[in-house]
Amino acid sequence: MSNPLLDFSTLPRFDAIRPEHVTPAIRQLIDENRALIAELVADPAPPTWANFVTPMTEEGERLGRAWGIVGHLHSVMDVPEWREAYNAMLPEVSSFYAEVGQNLELFDKYRQLFGSAEYDMLTPARQRIIDHELRDFRLSGAELPDADKPRFKQIQEEMSALAAKFSENLLDATNAHAEWIEDASMLAGLPDDAIAAARAAAERDGKPGWKFTLQMPAYLPVMQYADNRELRARMYRAYATRASEQGRPELDNGPLIGKILALRAEEAKMLGYRDFAEVSLVAKMAESAGEVLGFLRELATKAKPFAERDLAELKEFARSELKLDPLEPWDVGYASEKLRQARYAFSDQEVKQYFPEPKVLEGLFGVIRTLYGVDIVADEAPKWDPSAHFFRIDKGGVTVGHFYLDLHARETKRGGAWMDSARSRYVGPRGTQTPVAYLVCNFPGPVGGKPATFTHDDVLTLFHECGHGLHHLLTRVDDLAVSGIHGVEWDAVELPSQFMENFCWEWDVLSGMTSHVDTGAQLPRALFDKMIAAKNFQSGMQTVRQLEFSMFDLRLHSEVDASGGPVPIERVMALLDEVRSEVAVMIPPAWHRFPHSFSHIFAGGYAAGYYSYKWAEVLSADAFEAFEEAGAGKGSLLDRETGERFWREILAVGGSRPALDSFKAFRGREPRVDALLRHNGMVSA
Ligand SMILES: [Zn+2]
């Protein structure tokens, strides 16, 4: 066993795994899976959990784990060698999964098991796994006529290749542009650390002056702080038109969008659904596009007056105080930051000094320890980058799981923040396998010998991803297919993550994770009070923005006719205009190309599902209210008893039962929207 990708005895061997290991390892695992499936379907004995599901699960897990490592490395080390290794095997992997999904003999085995006497004796979790298998087989085209199958398979392969290309184009287009500045006066208004980072970036290229890239840690400070309007306008335009026809033609995502939509529509038709939104909703809590649109429109109706008020205030401030009239889109971030400073007398930069990375991590771990009575201990494991960390979670001396933490932005790392599974909890014939998670963010790294410091937004992001991580790691489910986040409805999967964000707005919790990077002082209470006062600053505008993305996504997949081949990008842009005229208050310029960088729906799993964020916010705000209620009675919101109940009813059960049942078991009733509206400050007095 010389190929480290095939070593499942331990944690991923990031110190040994090389791009050249990918093809032989993945091919071998696909072959082994094919051989096992052939053997199982040829077995004349009736399928049982032990003779059929268990071997299928274990063999499938090996491929899933190895390919997961490759996907992870492709995301955090997107250098040509890893990109090539990933892309080389992507079609074969997609093709294998499509083939399994359409294997009628396997489908038949599951149907036999479903109809057997054993089914009735299985735990609800195991019954649910079989139900999901049958559902997924149907969605993978298992019931299609033979003549249609090759085309269906081809669609799946084309869609995964297009999604990968979409991400790569976006990353390449992001890296393709940089603003070079040689005149120091252009830097007016920018914080020192942003200037230092820009200088360091120029130095790495062996050039004088300052280099501002379109990566978030460089782009955002310019949009918020650069006094130079020209610089903001140039950066805004470069960012807003990434991967569009306005840049390098080979990086244009426009044609890809049209093709992706056509393929999704064709897939939906083949499966007997009206459109792709119907397909997407099969495995979600929400019943129909109509129900979701109704939900979004209700929130839009309530939020839009607040958004209009926000914008009117901003325009008035920009006109009278900053002489910015009319207010242009590249002024919004800048004027908003100035308005926030004027009104609440603090800036993100000021707050940032209080959140050095080590202190924040200590605070985060403290919350988890208190709520759930677990220990989080630094541990050793091979890593892909020296700046990544590795931790172990213990409960009463027993290891519950592990997680990697990779916090800093790098040029070869995909943008954004995410949690992914390296390994899932599973109890099989050979014993217990504990879960392992990747937590990945793109925060600025240390500059000038000081620890990295985080904005409050960064801290929220960290708590968010950690919420996903805990959902994965604190599971008590023994069956792999519904342990952790597996099998959880898409629109409920953000419940534990958004739930965690709420703690970052509690003084008792937040103050404990602050220590000024220069003086060591705790966050002053007065500053925190201002942060709370500012919490709902422009919450109306932010809400309608999320609703705009959600509605655009849902209508794109339910109203745009893509049955006649690739959808012209003009049609996509026209729908976005329509959605904006309904919900948006700030309309971007005509040359803005938002869809071209909307990775969530074109390269991620959120197609006709972006609404899930808001949907889950209702659940998470309501769940957090249980801690507020406990805190009011017991003096601390970090209430162990409520924490244990949250663990038991929500985190521990994962996908082993419907999310609505879990919610009701925790809260004792159906979810209500009241807490979300209150948390967002959108309740009229
Ligand atoms: Zn999330």
XYZ file of C-alpha atoms and ligand atoms in Angstrom:
686
model
C 0.000 0.000 0.000
C 2.319 2.720 -1.251
C -0.394 5.129 -2.329
C -1.190 7.293 0.718
C -4.635 8.172 -0.670
C -5.515 4.526 -0.140
C -4.525 4.509 3.499
C -7.763 4.600 5.486
C -6.226 3.458 8.749
C -5.573 6.991 9.886
C -6.163 10.676 9.195
C -5.498 11.978 5.667
C -1.743 11.860 5.039
C -1.379 15.402 3.773
C 2.404 15.132 4.200
C 2.575 12.315 1.672
C -0.328 12.764 -0.738
C 0.775 14.137 -4.130
C -1.187 14.969 -7.277
C 0.219 11.875 -9.015
C -1.485 9.648 -6.420
C -4.934 10.784 -7.473
C -5.566 8.914 -10.694
C -4.314 5.467 -9.576
C -6.029 5.662 -6.173
C -9.378 6.913 -7.410
C -9.392 4.454 -10.344
C -8.652 1.572 -7.990
C -11.434 2.622 -5.602
C -13.926 2.992 -8.431
C -12.941 -0.475 -9.685
C -13.344 -1.965 -6.208
C -16.749 -0.344 -5.834
C -17.800 -1.677 -9.241
C -16.635 -5.157 -8.311
C -18.488 -5.133 -5.009
C -21.691 -3.899 -6.611
C -21.458 -6.626 -9.259
C -20.996 -9.219 -6.531
C -23.896 -7.895 -4.434
C -26.406 -7.703 -7.246
C -25.419 -11.203 -8.411
C -26.074 -12.606 -4.935
C -29.366 -14.520 -5.109
C -29.922 -14.177 -1.344
C -32.505 -11.534 -0.386
C -30.812 -8.292 0.638
C -30.494 -7.538 4.357
C -28.966 -4.629 6.195
C -25.934 -6.755 7.083
C -25.285 -8.462 3.751
C -26.124 -5.511 1.510
C -26.246 -2.032 3.087
C -23.191 -2.479 5.320
C -20.756 -3.544 2.563
C -22.157 -0.897 0.187
C -21.675 1.768 2.857
C -18.133 0.764 3.726
C -16.859 0.447 0.173
C -18.601 3.658 -0.888
C -17.106 5.481 2.054
C -13.545 4.686 0.972
C -14.096 6.319 -2.399
C -15.989 9.230 -0.840
C -13.213 9.859 1.642
C -10.365 9.677 -0.857
C -12.162 11.834 -3.393
C -13.090 14.233 -0.565
C -9.385 14.723 0.176
C -8.716 15.472 -3.484
C -11.600 17.956 -3.584
C -10.360 19.567 -0.396
C -6.830 19.997 -1.748
C -8.225 21.375 -4.993
C -10.035 24.021 -2.891
C -7.234 25.002 -0.517
C -4.253 24.501 -2.876
C -5.547 25.394 -6.314
C -2.153 25.250 -8.021
C -1.999 23.886 -11.600
C -0.866 20.388 -10.504
C -3.781 19.898 -8.106
C -6.279 21.455 -10.470
C -5.114 19.096 -13.174
C -5.207 16.058 -10.886
C -8.732 16.909 -9.745
C -10.052 17.631 -13.219
C -8.439 14.523 -14.633
C -10.582 12.288 -12.434
C -13.707 14.430 -12.063
C -15.453 13.010 -15.171
C -14.751 9.408 -14.112
C -15.971 10.014 -10.572
C -19.131 11.789 -11.760
C -19.657 9.077 -14.280
C -19.303 6.364 -11.635
C -21.832 8.014 -9.310
C -24.236 8.544 -12.191
C -23.850 4.863 -13.090
C -24.547 3.756 -9.488
C -27.519 6.096 -9.357
C -28.941 4.429 -12.408
C -28.124 0.847 -11.552
C -31.544 -0.741 -11.683
C -30.339 -3.920 -10.001
C -29.162 -1.909 -6.989
C -32.418 0.004 -7.024
C -34.175 -3.326 -7.005
C -32.160 -4.531 -4.000
C -33.200 -1.447 -2.041
C -36.803 -1.969 -3.118
C -36.662 -5.571 -1.932
C -35.244 -4.463 1.384
C -37.937 -1.791 1.633
C -40.581 -4.458 1.081
C -39.023 -7.017 3.437
C -40.042 -7.994 6.956
C -36.659 -6.709 8.146
C -37.545 -3.135 7.098
C -40.249 -2.916 9.736
C -37.767 -4.035 12.401
C -35.108 -1.475 11.458
C -34.556 1.691 13.474
C -36.276 4.798 12.071
C -32.800 6.087 11.104
C -32.125 3.009 8.981
C -35.588 3.114 7.442
C -34.912 6.713 6.545
C -31.635 5.742 4.850
C -33.486 3.255 2.657
C -36.207 5.819 1.901
C -33.537 8.337 0.908
C -31.820 5.755 -1.293
C -35.041 5.078 -3.162
C -35.697 8.806 -3.543
C -32.162 9.458 -4.770
C -32.343 6.574 -7.229
C -35.451 8.100 -8.722
C -33.730 11.511 -8.888
C -30.666 9.932 -10.477
C -32.712 8.584 -13.305
C -33.004 4.943 -12.207
C -36.535 4.724 -13.553
C -35.693 6.268 -16.923
C -36.216 4.187 -20.072
C -32.950 2.607 -21.228
C -32.841 4.763 -24.327
C -32.730 7.939 -22.217
C -30.012 6.839 -19.820
C -26.874 7.656 -21.789
C -28.091 11.209 -22.311
C -28.978 11.561 -18.623
C -25.504 10.424 -17.632
C -23.920 12.801 -20.110
C -25.898 15.670 -18.564
C -24.512 14.897 -15.098
C -20.949 14.814 -16.383
C -21.333 18.038 -18.332
C -22.887 19.759 -15.328
C -20.035 18.873 -12.970
C -17.434 19.931 -15.505
C -19.259 23.237 -16.076
C -19.493 23.868 -12.327
C -15.770 23.278 -11.879
C -14.997 25.565 -14.824
C -17.270 28.250 -13.372
C -15.253 28.298 -10.111
C -11.924 28.249 -11.865
C -12.901 31.103 -14.176
C -13.966 33.125 -11.177
C -10.744 32.481 -9.274
C -8.614 33.179 -12.347
C -10.559 36.352 -13.136
C -10.184 37.459 -9.510
C -6.430 36.923 -9.684
C -6.138 38.401 -13.178
C -6.794 41.930 -12.000
C -4.779 44.117 -9.662
C -4.641 47.833 -9.051
C -1.046 49.056 -8.945
C -0.525 52.271 -7.051
C 2.676 54.272 -6.992
C 1.311 57.584 -5.753
C 0.968 57.364 -1.968
C -1.722 60.050 -1.923
C -4.077 57.543 -3.584
C -3.989 55.533 -0.338
C -5.670 58.212 1.758
C -8.211 56.814 4.194
C -6.984 53.213 4.035
C -6.104 51.481 7.306
C -2.430 50.766 7.949
C -2.720 46.988 7.813
C -4.409 47.117 4.403
C -1.610 49.365 3.130
C 1.041 47.084 4.626
C -0.547 44.029 3.010
C -0.693 45.847 -0.369
C 2.955 46.818 -0.037
C 3.881 43.221 0.798
C 1.948 42.007 -2.243
C 3.869 44.405 -4.509
C 7.131 43.351 -2.923
C 6.401 39.690 -3.624
C 6.143 40.673 -7.299
C 9.403 42.585 -6.974
C 7.762 45.905 -7.732
C 7.612 49.314 -6.082
C 4.378 50.799 -4.744
C 1.256 48.959 -3.646
C -0.739 46.114 -5.172
C -4.466 45.733 -4.452
C -5.967 42.493 -5.657
C -9.651 41.596 -5.941
C -9.385 39.090 -3.102
C -11.631 40.041 -0.206
C -8.951 41.077 2.326
C -7.555 43.577 -0.216
C -10.779 44.571 -1.987
C -13.008 45.199 1.002
C -10.846 47.823 2.788
C -10.584 49.809 -0.458
C -14.371 49.848 -0.879
C -14.918 50.811 2.745
C -12.092 53.251 3.427
C -10.340 54.592 0.323
C -11.124 58.296 0.043
C -10.189 58.225 -3.625
C -13.472 57.781 -5.488
C -11.723 56.912 -8.756
C -9.871 54.043 -7.118
C -13.087 52.715 -5.587
C -14.916 53.021 -8.898
C -12.176 51.145 -10.774
C -11.972 48.354 -8.194
C -15.761 48.094 -7.996
C -16.079 47.743 -11.744
C -13.273 45.191 -11.954
C -14.858 43.159 -9.154
C -18.418 43.429 -10.455
C -17.497 42.306 -13.962
C -15.256 39.381 -13.025
C -15.629 36.353 -15.274
C -17.873 38.225 -17.682
C -17.725 39.182 -21.378
C -16.099 42.432 -20.253
C -12.888 40.618 -19.291
C -10.796 37.901 -20.912
C -13.131 35.929 -23.217
C -11.853 32.535 -22.045
C -12.898 33.381 -18.476
C -16.459 34.463 -19.349
C -18.967 32.572 -17.206
C -21.955 33.916 -19.209
C -22.124 31.067 -21.737
C -21.597 28.562 -18.909
C -24.645 29.901 -17.070
C -26.798 29.467 -20.172
C -25.608 25.889 -20.623
C -26.018 24.973 -16.958
C -29.627 26.202 -16.970
C -30.440 24.279 -20.137
C -28.942 21.070 -18.747
C -30.852 21.432 -15.479
C -34.108 22.007 -17.347
C -33.480 18.980 -19.527
C -32.702 16.852 -16.468
C -35.913 17.978 -14.750
C -38.032 17.138 -17.793
C -36.473 13.694 -18.089
C -37.301 12.988 -14.439
C -40.889 14.035 -14.945
C -40.743 17.394 -13.195
C -41.924 20.703 -14.546
C -38.655 22.533 -13.855
C -35.430 22.311 -11.897
C -36.880 24.055 -8.834
C -39.234 21.099 -8.384
C -36.283 18.704 -8.491
C -34.363 20.784 -5.978
C -37.256 20.891 -3.504
C -37.823 17.120 -3.373
C -35.230 16.709 -0.617
C -35.995 19.946 1.205
C -38.278 20.989 4.040
C -40.169 23.413 1.784
C -42.882 21.809 -0.321
C -43.013 23.949 -3.468
C -41.578 26.962 -5.288
C -44.845 28.716 -4.562
C -44.447 28.173 -0.837
C -40.873 29.485 -0.925
C -41.772 32.508 -3.062
C -44.609 33.275 -0.670
C -42.174 33.107 2.256
C -39.649 35.372 0.477
C -42.311 37.852 -0.584
C -43.703 38.055 2.950
C -40.245 38.906 4.277
C -39.635 41.316 1.373
C -42.855 43.154 2.109
C -41.850 43.531 5.744
C -38.212 44.430 5.055
C -38.491 46.787 2.089
C -39.796 49.819 4.001
C -36.828 49.439 6.375
C -34.469 49.106 3.373
C -35.916 52.253 1.784
C -35.446 54.101 5.046
C -31.826 52.861 5.249
C -31.056 54.039 1.732
C -32.707 57.426 2.159
C -30.619 58.022 5.289
C -27.445 56.963 3.509
C -28.122 59.188 0.490
C -28.849 62.177 2.662
C -25.683 61.612 4.696
C -23.534 61.089 1.582
C -24.922 64.255 -0.013
C -24.629 66.547 2.979
C -21.517 65.206 4.711
C -19.420 63.623 1.965
C -20.556 65.640 -1.062
C -21.282 62.392 -2.866
C -24.295 63.156 -4.990
C -25.616 61.093 -6.606
C -24.616 58.165 -4.452
C -22.910 55.671 -6.761
C -22.706 51.922 -6.053
C -18.946 52.231 -5.337
C -19.800 54.843 -2.705
C -22.186 52.626 -0.774
C -19.599 50.704 1.270
C -17.534 53.837 1.857
C -20.460 56.107 2.783
C -21.987 53.377 4.934
C -18.766 53.018 6.894
C -18.566 56.805 7.340
C -22.214 56.985 8.390
C -21.695 54.183 10.847
C -18.662 55.975 12.266
C -20.582 59.240 12.497
C -23.568 57.651 14.116
C -21.946 55.057 16.345
C -18.404 56.470 16.525
C -16.550 53.267 15.862
C -15.258 51.466 12.833
C -14.714 47.847 11.973
C -11.005 48.601 12.107
C -11.250 49.850 15.678
C -13.207 46.781 16.750
C -10.804 44.536 14.877
C -7.927 45.457 17.206
C -9.744 43.655 20.024
C -10.046 40.336 18.238
C -6.619 38.742 17.882
C -6.893 35.233 16.519
C -5.669 33.306 19.611
C -8.096 35.087 21.931
C -11.032 34.554 19.578
C -10.313 30.842 19.306
C -10.037 30.570 23.077
C -13.427 32.308 23.390
C -15.081 30.141 20.775
C -13.807 26.971 22.400
C -14.973 28.290 25.776
C -18.540 28.629 24.495
C -18.496 25.086 23.179
C -17.020 23.726 26.423
C -19.609 25.480 28.560
C -22.625 24.590 26.455
C -21.782 20.980 25.841
C -19.284 20.019 28.565
C -16.615 18.932 26.085
C -12.864 19.566 25.959
C -11.123 20.949 22.874
C -7.433 20.082 22.752
C -4.712 20.973 20.228
C -3.629 17.774 18.480
C -1.096 16.638 15.894
C -1.792 15.572 12.323
C -0.283 16.095 8.876
C -1.609 19.311 7.293
C -1.634 20.865 3.810
C -0.331 24.237 4.978
C 1.782 25.126 8.018
C -0.737 27.786 9.082
C -3.575 25.256 9.484
C -4.404 23.928 12.977
C -5.736 20.588 14.178
C -7.889 19.935 17.274
C -9.525 17.067 19.132
C -12.889 17.146 20.929
C -13.182 14.951 24.025
C -16.188 14.267 26.217
C -15.436 12.712 29.604
C -12.040 11.515 28.367
C -13.473 9.885 25.234
C -12.615 11.312 21.810
C -15.722 12.545 20.026
C -14.050 13.875 16.867
C -11.343 16.058 15.306
C -11.251 19.145 13.167
C -8.789 21.095 11.016
C -8.872 24.870 11.105
C -7.462 26.772 8.097
C -8.232 30.435 8.665
C -6.044 32.615 6.432
C -6.568 33.714 2.823
C -3.992 32.483 0.321
C -3.696 33.119 -3.386
C -4.316 29.516 -4.261
C -7.272 29.073 -1.930
C -10.874 29.257 -3.059
C -12.627 32.299 -1.539
C -15.314 32.211 1.147
C -15.663 30.038 4.217
C -16.911 26.493 4.525
C -17.060 23.317 6.582
C -16.500 19.976 4.949
C -16.375 16.419 6.165
C -13.047 14.578 6.098
C -14.610 11.537 7.777
C -18.024 10.849 9.293
C -19.119 9.060 12.426
C -19.873 5.414 11.754
C -20.271 2.358 13.930
C -19.704 -0.779 11.900
C -18.615 -4.356 12.374
C -15.037 -3.191 12.959
C -15.899 -0.629 15.619
C -16.461 3.094 15.932
C -15.101 5.662 13.516
C -15.097 9.201 14.914
C -15.912 12.185 12.676
C -13.340 14.656 11.331
C -14.142 18.066 9.803
C -12.388 20.771 7.786
C -13.195 24.337 8.838
C -11.897 26.761 6.220
C -12.053 30.583 6.180
C -10.354 33.380 4.248
C -9.388 35.852 6.948
C -6.370 38.120 6.672
C -3.225 36.500 8.060
C -0.739 38.043 10.504
C 0.980 41.229 9.331
C 4.129 42.818 10.767
C 4.869 40.245 13.466
C 1.518 40.660 15.242
C -1.173 37.981 15.465
C -3.933 38.125 12.861
C -6.881 40.236 13.956
C -10.475 39.596 12.950
C -13.365 41.912 12.273
C -16.567 41.143 14.103
C -17.878 39.807 10.785
C -14.942 37.424 10.637
C -15.770 36.250 14.150
C -19.379 35.670 13.065
C -18.155 33.677 10.072
C -15.924 31.576 12.296
C -18.786 30.817 14.690
C -21.006 30.021 11.717
C -18.644 27.459 10.223
C -18.006 26.067 13.668
C -21.774 25.535 14.005
C -21.653 23.359 10.886
C -18.621 21.635 12.345
C -20.400 20.817 15.610
C -23.380 19.463 13.686
C -20.968 17.110 11.969
C -18.800 16.309 14.998
C -21.308 16.023 17.857
C -23.530 13.538 16.089
C -24.545 10.412 17.985
C -25.909 8.632 14.952
C -24.135 5.355 14.170
C -25.300 4.995 10.570
C -23.066 6.852 8.172
C -25.694 8.024 5.682
C -27.585 10.047 8.304
C -24.809 10.863 10.790
C -23.602 14.446 11.206
C -24.813 16.660 8.396
C -25.562 13.718 6.091
C -29.199 13.418 5.141
C -30.199 16.748 6.692
C -32.629 18.699 4.511
C -30.788 21.417 2.623
C -32.960 24.223 3.895
C -32.434 23.124 7.515
C -28.699 22.577 7.301
C -27.922 26.197 8.246
C -29.812 25.974 11.524
C -26.820 24.998 13.727
C -24.466 27.412 11.940
C -26.659 30.492 12.084
C -27.599 29.548 15.627
C -23.920 29.879 16.684
C -23.673 33.426 15.287
C -26.097 34.660 17.923
C -23.520 34.165 20.697
C -21.305 36.814 19.081
C -23.924 39.385 20.073
C -23.910 38.538 23.787
C -21.720 40.686 26.068
C -20.897 37.872 28.510
C -19.718 35.713 25.658
C -18.076 38.262 23.378
C -16.167 40.281 25.980
C -14.347 37.138 27.080
C -12.832 36.672 23.643
C -11.326 40.134 23.316
C -7.859 41.449 24.081
C -6.513 44.538 22.302
C -3.672 43.481 20.036
C -1.361 46.210 21.408
C -2.570 46.857 24.960
C -4.299 43.606 25.908
C -7.349 45.580 27.057
C -10.777 43.972 26.982
C -13.372 45.331 24.573
C -14.881 48.348 26.383
C -18.537 47.936 27.297
C -19.328 51.314 25.694
C -17.907 50.094 22.401
C -19.913 46.895 22.639
C -23.068 48.911 23.290
C -22.352 50.858 20.125
C -21.869 47.599 18.239
C -25.225 46.412 19.465
C -26.746 49.720 18.474
C -25.124 49.323 15.070
C -26.083 45.660 14.764
C -29.198 46.408 12.827
C -27.607 49.249 10.884
C -28.904 48.826 7.326
C -30.453 45.488 8.227
C -33.295 46.382 5.879
C -30.895 46.832 2.945
C -29.019 43.658 3.812
C -32.215 41.664 4.071
C -33.580 42.746 0.697
C -30.202 41.938 -0.853
C -30.431 38.357 0.408
C -34.039 38.200 -0.735
C -32.952 39.473 -4.171
C -30.432 36.630 -4.522
C -32.947 34.076 -3.240
C -35.751 35.166 -5.542
C -33.458 35.451 -8.548
C -32.234 31.912 -7.943
C -35.680 30.430 -7.424
C -37.335 32.193 -10.363
C -34.349 31.419 -12.610
C -35.021 27.729 -12.015
C -38.806 27.841 -12.145
C -39.804 30.603 -14.563
C -37.092 30.873 -17.221
C -37.762 28.525 -20.116
C -34.519 26.680 -20.760
C -36.016 23.874 -22.798
C -34.793 25.307 -26.106
C -31.068 25.024 -25.352
C -28.619 27.406 -23.692
C -30.355 30.416 -22.179
C -29.074 33.731 -23.552
C -27.352 35.702 -20.815
C -29.596 38.657 -21.696
C -32.590 36.643 -20.478
C -30.812 35.911 -17.189
C -29.946 39.570 -16.707
C -33.521 40.592 -17.562
C -34.897 38.342 -14.835
C -32.443 39.818 -12.367
C -33.681 43.298 -13.345
C -37.247 42.158 -12.747
C -36.415 40.765 -9.323
C -34.530 43.923 -8.431
C -37.435 46.123 -9.423
C -39.568 44.129 -6.997
C -37.288 43.869 -3.956
C -34.059 45.867 -4.343
C -33.594 49.472 -3.293
C -30.104 50.075 -4.746
C -29.951 49.131 -8.430
C -26.401 48.418 -9.724
C -25.158 49.775 -13.089
C -26.211 48.022 -16.299
C -22.693 46.618 -16.781
C -22.768 44.847 -13.399
C -22.517 41.061 -13.834
C -23.627 39.553 -10.546
C -24.707 36.148 -11.948
C -21.191 35.533 -13.325
C -19.831 35.238 -9.798
C -22.893 33.634 -8.149
C -20.965 30.448 -7.344
C -23.516 29.279 -4.802
C -25.997 28.375 -7.500
C -23.730 27.724 -10.494
C -20.803 25.957 -8.853
C -22.157 25.007 -5.425
C -25.155 23.029 -4.315
C -27.540 25.929 -3.797
C -29.425 25.952 -7.114
C -33.083 26.742 -6.349
C -31.995 26.579 -2.730
C -30.351 29.896 -1.894
C -33.508 30.772 0.053
C -32.373 28.137 2.568
C -30.287 30.736 4.407
C -33.347 32.841 5.291
C -35.479 29.774 5.885
C -32.965 28.377 8.351
C -32.588 31.789 9.970
C -36.172 31.519 11.112
C -35.370 28.176 12.725
C -32.047 29.290 14.228
C -33.350 32.571 15.668
C -36.233 30.710 17.247
C -33.901 28.043 18.655
C -31.615 30.698 20.126
C -34.618 32.255 21.807
C -34.754 29.135 23.991
C -31.293 30.108 25.348
C -32.470 33.690 25.859
C -35.401 32.370 27.848
C -33.161 30.076 29.912
C -30.695 32.929 30.462
C -33.444 35.208 31.711
C -34.322 32.620 34.339
C -30.847 31.382 35.280
C -28.570 34.360 34.798
C -26.460 32.923 31.979
C -27.368 32.335 28.416
C -24.691 29.645 28.185
C -27.049 27.281 29.898
C -25.763 23.705 30.056
C -29.204 22.160 30.371
C -30.509 23.946 27.260
C -27.190 23.151 25.567
C -27.543 19.462 26.346
C -31.080 19.541 24.956
C -29.909 21.318 21.781
C -27.169 18.704 21.396
C -29.569 15.820 22.018
C -32.489 16.948 19.848
C -30.764 18.876 17.029
C -26.995 18.255 16.745
C -26.923 14.617 17.800
C -29.657 13.363 15.487
C -28.392 14.828 12.187
C -30.376 13.524 9.247
C -31.817 10.565 11.131
C -35.231 12.243 11.361
C -37.026 15.169 9.639
C -35.675 18.589 10.672
C -39.129 19.765 11.620
C -39.461 16.890 14.109
C -36.065 17.725 15.620
C -36.979 21.356 15.945
C -40.257 20.567 17.648
C -38.547 18.124 20.012
C -36.144 20.875 21.066
C -38.552 23.810 21.202
C -41.736 22.009 22.147
C -43.672 23.685 19.338
C -43.649 24.700 15.644
C -41.138 27.380 14.532
C -42.213 31.035 14.605
C -40.813 34.016 12.686
C -41.063 36.421 15.650
C -37.538 35.870 16.970
C -35.922 36.504 13.578
C -37.787 39.756 13.054
C -36.877 40.863 16.569
C -33.200 39.910 16.160
C -33.103 41.916 12.928
C -34.684 44.944 14.538
C -37.535 44.870 12.067
C -40.437 45.128 14.426
C -42.314 48.385 14.242
C -42.660 49.921 17.668
Zn -23.371 27.827 6.378
